[in-house]
Coordinates of C-alpha atoms and ligand atoms in Angstrom, one line a residue:
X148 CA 19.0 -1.8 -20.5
X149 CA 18.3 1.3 -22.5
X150 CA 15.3 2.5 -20.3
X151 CA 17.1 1.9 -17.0
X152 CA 19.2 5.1 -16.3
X153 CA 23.0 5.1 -15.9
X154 CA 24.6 7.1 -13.1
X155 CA 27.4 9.1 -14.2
X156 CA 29.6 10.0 -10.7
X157 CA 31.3 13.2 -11.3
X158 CA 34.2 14.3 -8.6
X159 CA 37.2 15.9 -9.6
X160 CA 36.2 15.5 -13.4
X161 CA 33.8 18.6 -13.5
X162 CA 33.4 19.1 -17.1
X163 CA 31.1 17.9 -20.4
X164 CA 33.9 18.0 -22.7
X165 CA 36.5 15.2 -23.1
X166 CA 34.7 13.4 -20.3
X167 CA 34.7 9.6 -21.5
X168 CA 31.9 8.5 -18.6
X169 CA 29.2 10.9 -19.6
X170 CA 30.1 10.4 -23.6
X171 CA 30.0 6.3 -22.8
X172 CA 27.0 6.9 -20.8
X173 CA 25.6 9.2 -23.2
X174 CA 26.1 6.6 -26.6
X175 CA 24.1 3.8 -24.8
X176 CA 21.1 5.7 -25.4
X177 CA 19.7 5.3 -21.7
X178 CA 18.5 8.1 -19.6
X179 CA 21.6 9.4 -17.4
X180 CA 22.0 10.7 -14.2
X181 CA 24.8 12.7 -13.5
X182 CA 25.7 12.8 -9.6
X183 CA 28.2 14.6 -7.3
X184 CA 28.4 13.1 -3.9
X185 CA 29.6 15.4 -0.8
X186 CA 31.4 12.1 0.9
X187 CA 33.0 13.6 3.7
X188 CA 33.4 10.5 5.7
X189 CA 35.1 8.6 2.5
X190 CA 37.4 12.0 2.4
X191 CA 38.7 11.6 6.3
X192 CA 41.6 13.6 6.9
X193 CA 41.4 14.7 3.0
X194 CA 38.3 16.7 3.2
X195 CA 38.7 19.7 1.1
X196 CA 40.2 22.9 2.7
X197 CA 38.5 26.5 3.1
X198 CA 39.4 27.6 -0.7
X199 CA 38.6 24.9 -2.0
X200 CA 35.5 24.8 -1.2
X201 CA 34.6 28.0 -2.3
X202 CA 36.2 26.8 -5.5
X203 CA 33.8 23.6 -5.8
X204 CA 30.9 25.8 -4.7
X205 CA 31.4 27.9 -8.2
X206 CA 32.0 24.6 -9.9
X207 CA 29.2 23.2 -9.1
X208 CA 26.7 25.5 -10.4
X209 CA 29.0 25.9 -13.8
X210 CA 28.4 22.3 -14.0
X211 CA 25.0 22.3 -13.5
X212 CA 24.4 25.1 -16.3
X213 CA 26.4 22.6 -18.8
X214 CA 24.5 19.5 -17.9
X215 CA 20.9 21.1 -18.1
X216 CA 22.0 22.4 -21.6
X217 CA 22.4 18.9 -22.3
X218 CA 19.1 17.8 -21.0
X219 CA 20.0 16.2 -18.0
X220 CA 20.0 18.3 -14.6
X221 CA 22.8 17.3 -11.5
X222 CA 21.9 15.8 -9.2
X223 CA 23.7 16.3 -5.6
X224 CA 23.7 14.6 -2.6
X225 CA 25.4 14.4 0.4
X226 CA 26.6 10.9 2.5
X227 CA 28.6 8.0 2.2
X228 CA 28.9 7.6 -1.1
X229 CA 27.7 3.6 -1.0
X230 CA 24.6 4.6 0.5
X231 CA 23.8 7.7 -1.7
X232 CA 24.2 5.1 -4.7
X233 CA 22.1 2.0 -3.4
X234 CA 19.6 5.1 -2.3
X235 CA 19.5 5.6 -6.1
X236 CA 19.9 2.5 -7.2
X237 CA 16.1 1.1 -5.2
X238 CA 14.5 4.4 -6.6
X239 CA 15.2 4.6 -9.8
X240 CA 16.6 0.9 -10.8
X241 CA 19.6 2.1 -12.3
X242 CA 21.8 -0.2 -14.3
X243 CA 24.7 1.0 -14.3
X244 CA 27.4 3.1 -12.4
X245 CA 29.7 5.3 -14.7
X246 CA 32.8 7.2 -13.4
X247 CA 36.2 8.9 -13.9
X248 CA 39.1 6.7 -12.1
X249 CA 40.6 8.7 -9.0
X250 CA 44.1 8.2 -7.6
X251 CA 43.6 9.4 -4.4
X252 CA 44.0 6.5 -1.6
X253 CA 40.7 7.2 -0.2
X254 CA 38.9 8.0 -3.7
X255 CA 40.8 4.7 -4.9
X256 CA 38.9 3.1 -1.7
X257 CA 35.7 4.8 -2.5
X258 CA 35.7 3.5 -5.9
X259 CA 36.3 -0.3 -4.4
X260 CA 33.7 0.0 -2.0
X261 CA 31.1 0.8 -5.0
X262 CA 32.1 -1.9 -7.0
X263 CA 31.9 -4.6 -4.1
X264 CA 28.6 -3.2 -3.2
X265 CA 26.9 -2.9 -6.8
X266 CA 29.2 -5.2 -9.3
X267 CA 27.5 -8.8 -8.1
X268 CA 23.5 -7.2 -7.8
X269 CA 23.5 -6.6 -11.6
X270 CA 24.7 -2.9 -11.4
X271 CA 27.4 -2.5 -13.7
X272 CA 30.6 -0.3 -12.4
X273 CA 32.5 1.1 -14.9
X274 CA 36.0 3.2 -14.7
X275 CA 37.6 5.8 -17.2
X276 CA 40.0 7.7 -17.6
X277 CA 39.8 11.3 -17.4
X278 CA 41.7 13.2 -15.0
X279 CA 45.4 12.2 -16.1
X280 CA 47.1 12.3 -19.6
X281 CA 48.0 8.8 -19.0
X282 CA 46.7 6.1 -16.7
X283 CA 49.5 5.5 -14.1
X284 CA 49.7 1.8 -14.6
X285 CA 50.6 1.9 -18.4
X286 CA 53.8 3.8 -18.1
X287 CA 56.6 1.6 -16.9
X288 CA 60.7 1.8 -17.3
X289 CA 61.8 -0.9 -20.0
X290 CA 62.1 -3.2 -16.9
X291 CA 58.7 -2.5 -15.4
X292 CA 59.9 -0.9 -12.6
X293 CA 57.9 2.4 -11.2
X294 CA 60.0 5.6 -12.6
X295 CA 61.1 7.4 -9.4
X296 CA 62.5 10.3 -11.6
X297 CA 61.3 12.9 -13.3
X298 CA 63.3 13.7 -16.4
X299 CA 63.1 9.7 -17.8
X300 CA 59.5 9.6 -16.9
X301 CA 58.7 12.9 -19.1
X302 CA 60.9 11.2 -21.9
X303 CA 58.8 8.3 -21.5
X304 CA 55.6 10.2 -21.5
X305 CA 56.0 12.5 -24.5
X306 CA 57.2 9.4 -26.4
X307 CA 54.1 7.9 -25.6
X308 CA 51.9 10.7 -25.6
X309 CA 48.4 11.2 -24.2
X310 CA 45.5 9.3 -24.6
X311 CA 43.2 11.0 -27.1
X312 CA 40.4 13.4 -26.0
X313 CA 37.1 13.0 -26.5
X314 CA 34.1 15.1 -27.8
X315 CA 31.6 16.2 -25.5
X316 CA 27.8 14.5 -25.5
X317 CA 25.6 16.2 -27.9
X318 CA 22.6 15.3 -25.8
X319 CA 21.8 13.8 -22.7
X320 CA 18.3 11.7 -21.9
X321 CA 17.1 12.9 -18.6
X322 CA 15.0 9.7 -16.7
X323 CA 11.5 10.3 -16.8
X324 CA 11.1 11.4 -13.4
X325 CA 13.0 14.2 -11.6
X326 CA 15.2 13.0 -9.1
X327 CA 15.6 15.1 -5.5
X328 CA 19.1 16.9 -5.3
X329 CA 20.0 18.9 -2.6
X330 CA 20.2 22.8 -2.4
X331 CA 23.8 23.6 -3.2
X332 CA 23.4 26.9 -0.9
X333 CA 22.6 24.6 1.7
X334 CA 26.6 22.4 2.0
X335 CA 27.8 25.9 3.1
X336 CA 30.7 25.6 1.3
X337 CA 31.2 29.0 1.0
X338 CA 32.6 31.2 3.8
X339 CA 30.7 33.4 5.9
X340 CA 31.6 34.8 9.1
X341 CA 34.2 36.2 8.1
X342 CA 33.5 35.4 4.6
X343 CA 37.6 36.2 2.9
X344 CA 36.5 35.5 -0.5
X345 CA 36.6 39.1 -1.5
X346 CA 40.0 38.9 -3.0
X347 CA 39.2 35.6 -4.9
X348 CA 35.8 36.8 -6.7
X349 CA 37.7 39.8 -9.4
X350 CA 40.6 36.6 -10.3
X351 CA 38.8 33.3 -10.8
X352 CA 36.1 32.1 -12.5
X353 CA 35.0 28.3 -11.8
X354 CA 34.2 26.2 -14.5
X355 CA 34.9 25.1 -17.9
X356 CA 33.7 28.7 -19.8
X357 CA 36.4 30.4 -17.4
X358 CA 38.9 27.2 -17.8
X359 CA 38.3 27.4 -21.9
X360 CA 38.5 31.0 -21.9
X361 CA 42.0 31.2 -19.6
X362 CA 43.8 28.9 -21.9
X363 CA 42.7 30.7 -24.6
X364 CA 44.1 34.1 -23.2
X365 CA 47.5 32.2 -21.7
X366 CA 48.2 30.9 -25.0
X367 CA 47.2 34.3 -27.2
X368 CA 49.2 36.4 -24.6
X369 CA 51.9 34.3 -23.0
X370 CA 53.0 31.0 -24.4
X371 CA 55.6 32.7 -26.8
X372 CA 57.4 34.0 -23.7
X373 CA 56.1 31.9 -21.0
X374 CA 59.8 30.0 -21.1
X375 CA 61.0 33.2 -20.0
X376 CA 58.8 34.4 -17.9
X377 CA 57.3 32.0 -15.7
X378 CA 59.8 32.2 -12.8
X379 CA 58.4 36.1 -12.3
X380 CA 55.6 36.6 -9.6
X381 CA 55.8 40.3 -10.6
X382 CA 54.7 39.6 -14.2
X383 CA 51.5 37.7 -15.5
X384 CA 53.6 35.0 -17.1
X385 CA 52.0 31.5 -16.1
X386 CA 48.7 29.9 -16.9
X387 CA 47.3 30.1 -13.2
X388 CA 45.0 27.2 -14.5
X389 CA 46.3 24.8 -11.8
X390 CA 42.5 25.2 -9.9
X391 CA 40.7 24.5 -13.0
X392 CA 43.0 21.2 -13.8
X393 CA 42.8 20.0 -9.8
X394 CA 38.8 20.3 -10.5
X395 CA 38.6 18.7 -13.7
X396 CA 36.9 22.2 -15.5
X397 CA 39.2 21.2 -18.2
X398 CA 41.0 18.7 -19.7
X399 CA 44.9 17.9 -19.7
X400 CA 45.0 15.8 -22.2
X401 CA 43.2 18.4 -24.7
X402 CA 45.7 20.9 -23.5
X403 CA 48.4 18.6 -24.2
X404 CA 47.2 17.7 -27.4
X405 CA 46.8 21.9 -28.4
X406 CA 50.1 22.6 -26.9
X407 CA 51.8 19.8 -28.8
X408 CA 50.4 21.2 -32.2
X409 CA 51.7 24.5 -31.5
X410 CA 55.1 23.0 -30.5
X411 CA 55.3 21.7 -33.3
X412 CA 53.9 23.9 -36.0
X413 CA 54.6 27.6 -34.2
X414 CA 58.5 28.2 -34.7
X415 CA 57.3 31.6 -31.9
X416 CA 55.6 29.2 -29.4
X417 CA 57.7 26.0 -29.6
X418 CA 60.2 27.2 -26.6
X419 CA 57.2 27.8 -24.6
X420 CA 55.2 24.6 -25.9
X421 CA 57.9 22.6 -24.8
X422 CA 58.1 23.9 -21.1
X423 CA 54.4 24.0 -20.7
X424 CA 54.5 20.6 -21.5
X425 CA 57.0 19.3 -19.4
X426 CA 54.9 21.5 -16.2
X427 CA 51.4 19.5 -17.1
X428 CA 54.0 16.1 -16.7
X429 CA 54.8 17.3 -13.3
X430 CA 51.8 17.5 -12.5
X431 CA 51.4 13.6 -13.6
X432 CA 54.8 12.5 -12.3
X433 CA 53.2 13.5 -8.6
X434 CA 49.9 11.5 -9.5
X435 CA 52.1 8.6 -10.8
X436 CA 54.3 8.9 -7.4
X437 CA 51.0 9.2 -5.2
X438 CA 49.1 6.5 -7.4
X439 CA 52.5 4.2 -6.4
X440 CA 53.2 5.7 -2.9
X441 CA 50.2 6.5 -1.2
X442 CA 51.8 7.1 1.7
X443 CA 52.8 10.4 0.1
X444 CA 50.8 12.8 2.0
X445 CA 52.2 11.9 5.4
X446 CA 55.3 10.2 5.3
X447 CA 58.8 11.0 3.7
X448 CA 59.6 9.2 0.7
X449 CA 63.0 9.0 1.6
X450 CA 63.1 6.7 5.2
X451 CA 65.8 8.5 6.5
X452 CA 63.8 11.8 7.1
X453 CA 61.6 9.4 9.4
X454 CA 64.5 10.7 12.0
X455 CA 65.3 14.2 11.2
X456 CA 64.9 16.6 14.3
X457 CA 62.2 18.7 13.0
X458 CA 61.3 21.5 15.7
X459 CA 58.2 22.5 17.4
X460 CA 58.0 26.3 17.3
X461 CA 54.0 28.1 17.3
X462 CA 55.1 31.4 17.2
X463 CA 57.3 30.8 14.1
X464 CA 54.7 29.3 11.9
X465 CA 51.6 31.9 12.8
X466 CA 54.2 34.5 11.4
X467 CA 55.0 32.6 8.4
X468 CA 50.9 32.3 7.8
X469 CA 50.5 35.5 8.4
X470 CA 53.3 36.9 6.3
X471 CA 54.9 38.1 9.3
X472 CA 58.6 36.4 9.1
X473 CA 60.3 39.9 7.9
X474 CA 61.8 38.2 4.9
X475 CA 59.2 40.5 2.5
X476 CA 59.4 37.7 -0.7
X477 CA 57.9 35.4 2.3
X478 CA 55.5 37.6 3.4
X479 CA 54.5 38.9 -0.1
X480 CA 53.9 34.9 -1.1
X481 CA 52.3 34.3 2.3
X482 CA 49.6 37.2 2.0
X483 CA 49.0 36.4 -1.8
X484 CA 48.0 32.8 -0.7
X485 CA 45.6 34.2 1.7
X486 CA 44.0 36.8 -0.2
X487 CA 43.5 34.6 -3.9
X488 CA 44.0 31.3 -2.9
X489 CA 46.8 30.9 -5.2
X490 CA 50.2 32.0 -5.1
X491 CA 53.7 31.4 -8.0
X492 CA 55.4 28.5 -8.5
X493 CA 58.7 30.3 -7.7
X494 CA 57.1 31.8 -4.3
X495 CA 55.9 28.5 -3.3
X496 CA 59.5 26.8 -3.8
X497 CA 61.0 29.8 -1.6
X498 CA 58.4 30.1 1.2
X499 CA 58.6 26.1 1.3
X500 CA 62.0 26.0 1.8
X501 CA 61.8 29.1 4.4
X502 CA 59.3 26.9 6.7
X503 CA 61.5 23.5 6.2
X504 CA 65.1 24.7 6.1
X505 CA 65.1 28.2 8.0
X506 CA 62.5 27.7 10.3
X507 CA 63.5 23.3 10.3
X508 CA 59.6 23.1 10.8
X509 CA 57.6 19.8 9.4
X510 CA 56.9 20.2 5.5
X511 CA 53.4 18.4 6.6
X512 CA 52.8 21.8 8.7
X513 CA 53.2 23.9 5.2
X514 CA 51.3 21.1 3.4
X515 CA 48.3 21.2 5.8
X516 CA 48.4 25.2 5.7
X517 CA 48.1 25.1 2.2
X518 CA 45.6 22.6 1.6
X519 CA 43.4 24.9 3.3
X520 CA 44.5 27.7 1.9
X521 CA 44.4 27.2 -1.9
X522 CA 42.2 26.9 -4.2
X523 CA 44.1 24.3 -6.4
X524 CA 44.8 22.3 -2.9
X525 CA 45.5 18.7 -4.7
X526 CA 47.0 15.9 -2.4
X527 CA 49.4 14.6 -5.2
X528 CA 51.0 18.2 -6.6
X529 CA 50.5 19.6 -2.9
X530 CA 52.2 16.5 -1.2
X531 CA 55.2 15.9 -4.1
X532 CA 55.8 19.4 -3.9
X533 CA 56.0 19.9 -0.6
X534 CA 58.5 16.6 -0.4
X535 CA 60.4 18.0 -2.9
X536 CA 60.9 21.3 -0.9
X537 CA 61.9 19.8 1.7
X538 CA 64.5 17.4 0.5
X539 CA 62.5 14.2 1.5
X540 CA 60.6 13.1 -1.9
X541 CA 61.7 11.4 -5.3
X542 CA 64.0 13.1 -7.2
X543 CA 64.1 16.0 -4.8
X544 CA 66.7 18.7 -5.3
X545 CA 70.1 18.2 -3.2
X546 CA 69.4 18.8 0.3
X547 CA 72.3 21.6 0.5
X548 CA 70.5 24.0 -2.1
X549 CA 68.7 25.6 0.3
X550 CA 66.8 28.9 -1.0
X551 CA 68.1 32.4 0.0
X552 CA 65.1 34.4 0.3
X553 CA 66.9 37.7 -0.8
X554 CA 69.1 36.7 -3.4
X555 CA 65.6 34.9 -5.0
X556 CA 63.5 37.9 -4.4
X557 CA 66.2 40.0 -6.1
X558 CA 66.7 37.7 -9.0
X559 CA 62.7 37.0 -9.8
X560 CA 61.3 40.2 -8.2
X561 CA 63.8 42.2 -9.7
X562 CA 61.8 46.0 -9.4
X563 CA 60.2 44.4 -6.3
X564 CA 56.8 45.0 -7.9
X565 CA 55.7 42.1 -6.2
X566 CA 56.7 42.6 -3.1
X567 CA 54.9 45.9 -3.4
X568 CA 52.0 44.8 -3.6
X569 CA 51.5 42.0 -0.8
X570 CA 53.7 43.7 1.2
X571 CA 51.6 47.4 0.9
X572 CA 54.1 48.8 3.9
X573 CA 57.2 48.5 2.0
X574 CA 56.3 50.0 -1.0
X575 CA 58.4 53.2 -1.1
X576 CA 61.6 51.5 -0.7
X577 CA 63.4 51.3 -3.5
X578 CA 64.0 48.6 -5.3
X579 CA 67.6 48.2 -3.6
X580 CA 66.5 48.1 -0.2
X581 CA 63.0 46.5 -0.4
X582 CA 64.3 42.5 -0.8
X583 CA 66.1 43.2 2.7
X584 CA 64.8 45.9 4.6
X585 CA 67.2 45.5 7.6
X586 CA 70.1 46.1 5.7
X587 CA 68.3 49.3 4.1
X588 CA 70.0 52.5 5.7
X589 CA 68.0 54.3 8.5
X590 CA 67.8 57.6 6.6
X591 CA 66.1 55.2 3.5
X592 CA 63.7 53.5 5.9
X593 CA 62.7 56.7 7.6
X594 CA 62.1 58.3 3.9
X595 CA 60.3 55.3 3.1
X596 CA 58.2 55.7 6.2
X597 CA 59.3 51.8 7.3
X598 CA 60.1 51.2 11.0
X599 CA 61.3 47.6 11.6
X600 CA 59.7 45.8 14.1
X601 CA 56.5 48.4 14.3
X602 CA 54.8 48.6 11.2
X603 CA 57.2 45.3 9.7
X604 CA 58.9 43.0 11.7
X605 CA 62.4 42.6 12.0
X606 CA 63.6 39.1 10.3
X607 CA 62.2 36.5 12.7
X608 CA 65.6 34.4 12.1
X609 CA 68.9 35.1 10.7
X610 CA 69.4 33.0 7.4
X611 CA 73.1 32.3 7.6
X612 CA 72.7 31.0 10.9
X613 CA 69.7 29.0 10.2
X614 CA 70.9 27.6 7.0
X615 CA 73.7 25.8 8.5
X616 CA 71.4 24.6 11.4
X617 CA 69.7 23.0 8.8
X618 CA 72.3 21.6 7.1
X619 CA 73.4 20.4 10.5
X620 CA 70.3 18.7 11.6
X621 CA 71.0 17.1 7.6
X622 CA 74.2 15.8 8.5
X623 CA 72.9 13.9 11.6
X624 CA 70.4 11.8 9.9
X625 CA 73.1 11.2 7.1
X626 CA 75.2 9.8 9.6
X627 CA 72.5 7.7 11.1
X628 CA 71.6 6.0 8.3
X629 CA 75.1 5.4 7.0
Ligands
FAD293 P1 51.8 26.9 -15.0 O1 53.2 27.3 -15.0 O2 50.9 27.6 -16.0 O3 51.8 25.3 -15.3 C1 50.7 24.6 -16.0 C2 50.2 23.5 -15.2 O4 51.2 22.5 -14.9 C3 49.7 23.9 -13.8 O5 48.4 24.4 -13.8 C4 49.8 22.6 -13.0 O6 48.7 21.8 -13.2 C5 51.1 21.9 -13.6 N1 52.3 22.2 -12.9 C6 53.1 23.3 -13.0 N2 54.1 23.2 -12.1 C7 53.9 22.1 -11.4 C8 54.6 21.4 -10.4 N3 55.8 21.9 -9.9 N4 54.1 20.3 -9.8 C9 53.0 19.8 -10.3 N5 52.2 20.3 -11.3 C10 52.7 21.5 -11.9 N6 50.2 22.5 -7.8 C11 48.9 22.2 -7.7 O7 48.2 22.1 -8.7 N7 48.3 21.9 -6.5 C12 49.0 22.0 -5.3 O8 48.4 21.8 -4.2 C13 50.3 22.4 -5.4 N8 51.1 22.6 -4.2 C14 52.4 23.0 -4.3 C15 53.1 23.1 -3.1 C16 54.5 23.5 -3.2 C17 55.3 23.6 -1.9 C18 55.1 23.8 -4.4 C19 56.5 24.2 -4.5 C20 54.3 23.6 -5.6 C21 53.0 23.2 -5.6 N9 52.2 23.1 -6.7 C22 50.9 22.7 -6.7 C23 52.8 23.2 -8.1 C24 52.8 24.5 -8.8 O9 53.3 25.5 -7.9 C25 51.5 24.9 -9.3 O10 50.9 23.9 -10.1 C26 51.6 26.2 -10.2 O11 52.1 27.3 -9.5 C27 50.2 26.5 -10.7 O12 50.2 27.7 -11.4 P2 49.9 27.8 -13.0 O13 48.7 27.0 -13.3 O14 50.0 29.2 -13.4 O15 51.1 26.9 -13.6

């Protein structure tokens, strides 16, 4: 066995470190040959969106630097997955097939497929865990029952705790003959005409060096007040390391185990500790509902939002893409998406709850927009949240409590820095009139060199009115299920 090479599958688990398939891979002693397969057929209606790609592109060649510094180059290819492997498999008579467990439904189906196709020809497939803090089958209520909630699922979890990280290979034995790998340059994942990655090139760097290096700063700079903090857009008070998590650059359960140190040996970080903590178990509380639901993506968790009149309206959503709805925290949050491919938690709650409650449009239509749109697109945390926003998921907040965009805007953009800077025509209003620029006075718009409906639209819907059509259109499929 040690002179047949292992294949070590890498997907969304793009890192050396605390990667328990290349370390396993790596002990046996056998040559190793790491792989990423471009399976768009396997991926369906989950291929990955616009920013995305442009985020995988980057990724890629980090993880290429890594794995040749460990002796071992990747090795890409592009195809249905099955094929790709038996490919390998009558080339280079591999023995074995090493990979981090997905939870997606169609990486879960990819994952079947190889072992049906290898496990009986004296291949062996092998499964780790990687990607999650804990595998979603080993945390249960006392009962064994699937925990649809979120605060005795993080009790359960932090009782637990993570699984233990793993070092990363010291050395990996290439085979003895190189294998062919496609040209990265030529899956196109990066845009061209028009290419709109200008704004995402000075913010991100893809990869584990610019993963490592973020956490470092995040937890130097901002864990003490992150508590505090993280609710403000304006300010620079989160970890924005969602993309690196949702491509594996670096590990959650190392970041849990560091943050749980500090929490409990830094009386100055503990408040922040704490809360970080309980974000990275959101993040696993939507893979643990997706790895239980996997209708998730497309269907509402609750049944009775199968019948709730959603409406069909074009015009509305192109202005709430564009960051055209005149609500400027909608706009600022909309144009931020577009131009970094990322955009605050608190931003996301409100234009979420603008597209599904004030405009009563499908919460698939935001998911879809922002699967394309952002470079952390992942189907559990992009579907759960978009559920929760709209009142249809687990444990999703009261129907009623329906965002008002300017009392949020005032209370987390409270100079309207934020604003200021998505939304470039507003700027000299003051900090008064800038969350609602319809109410401003005409002498402070003219000052301000704003005219509504020229250079910034008008509102494209009245918020009192719509709220109550929403809550309306609530109370009908309340009473149709009852
Ligand atoms: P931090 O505040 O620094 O949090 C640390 C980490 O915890 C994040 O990187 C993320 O991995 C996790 N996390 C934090 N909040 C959440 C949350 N509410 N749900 C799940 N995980 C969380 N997150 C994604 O990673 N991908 C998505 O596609 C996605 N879509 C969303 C759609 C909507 C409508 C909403 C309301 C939220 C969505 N989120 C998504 C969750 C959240 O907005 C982002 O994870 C967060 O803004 C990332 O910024 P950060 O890394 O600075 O977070």
């Amino acid at each position: 066995m040690a002179d047949r090479p292992i294949v070590v599958l890498f997907h969304r688990d793009l890192r050396t470190e605390d990667n328990p398939a290349l370390l396993s891979a790596s002990e046996t002693g056998a040559p190793v040959i790491p792989l990423y397969i471009e399976d768009n057929e396997a991926a369906g209606d989950w291929v990955i969106g616009g920013a995305s790609r442009w985020w995988l592109h980057h990724s890629l060649v980090a993880l290429q630097k890594s794995l040749e510094a460990l002796g071992s180059p990747l090795v890409l290819r592009a195809g249905t997955s099955v094929d790709v492997l038996k490919d390998l498999a009558s080339s280079h008579d591999i023995a074995a097939i090493y990979m981090s467990r997905g939870y997606e439904p169609w990486v879960r189906s990819r994952e079947e497929k190889v072992h049906e196709a290898f496990a009986s020809n004296g291949v062996e497939v092998k499964r780790f865990q990687a990607r999650l803090l804990l595998d979603p089958d080993h945390i249960r209520t006392k009962t064994g029952a699937i925990y649809k909630v979120y605060t005795p699922f993080w009790r359960a979890l932090s009782a637990k705790g993570a699984r233990p990280p793993v070092a990363a290979p010291e050395h990996l034995k290439a085979p003895d003959t190189a294998i062919e790998s496609d040209r990265l340059e030529n899956w196109n994942l990066l845009p061209t005409k028009p290419d709109w990655s200008g704004g995402f090139t000075p913010l991100w760097q893809p990869g584990s060096p610019g993963a490592a290096q973020r956490f470092e700063t995040f937890l130097d700079d901002h864990l003490h007040n992150y508590d505090e903090l993280r609710n403000r857009p304006d300010l620079p008070g989160t970890s924005r390391l969602s993309p690196h998590f949702q491509f594996g650059e670096i590990s959650p359960a190392a970041c849990f185990e560091t943050v749980s140190r500090i929490h409990a040996d830094d009386k100055k970080r503990a408040t922040g500790a704490e809360t970080f903590l309980k974000e990275l178990v959101w993040r696993e509380f939507s893979y643990h509902l997706l790895y239980h639901f996997p209708h998730l993506p497309v269907a509402p968790f609750k049944e009775q939002f199968n019948d709730f009149p959603w409406r069909e309206d074009e015009g509305s959503l192109k202005a709430w893409q564009r960051g055209q709805t005149g609500y400027p925290i909608v706009d600022a949050g909309m144009r931020e998406l577009y131009a970094t491919g990322w955009m605050h938690n608190r931003v996301r709650m409100i234009v979420g709850s603008f597209l599904t409650k004030n405009l009563l449009l499908p919460w698939q239509l935001g998911e879809a927009w922002f699967w394309d749109c952002l470079v952390d697109a992942d189907l559990a945390s992009n579907s759960a949240s978009w559920q929760w926003v709209s009142g249809s998921g687990a444990d999703a907040a009261p129907y009623f409590r329906i965002f008002n965009p300017v009392s949020q805007s005032e209370r987390y953009d409270p100079d309207g820095d934020y604003i200021r800077r998505w939304v470039p025509e507003l700027a000299a209003l003051s900090k008064k009139d800038i969350h609602a620029p319809w109410e401003a006075p005409q002498l402070a718009l003219r000052q301000a060199g704003v005219e509504l409906g020229v250079g910034y639209p008008q509102p494209i819907v009245d918020h009192k009115k719509t709220r109550q059509r929403a809550l309306d259109a609530y109370e009908e499929i309340k009473l149709k299920a009852s």
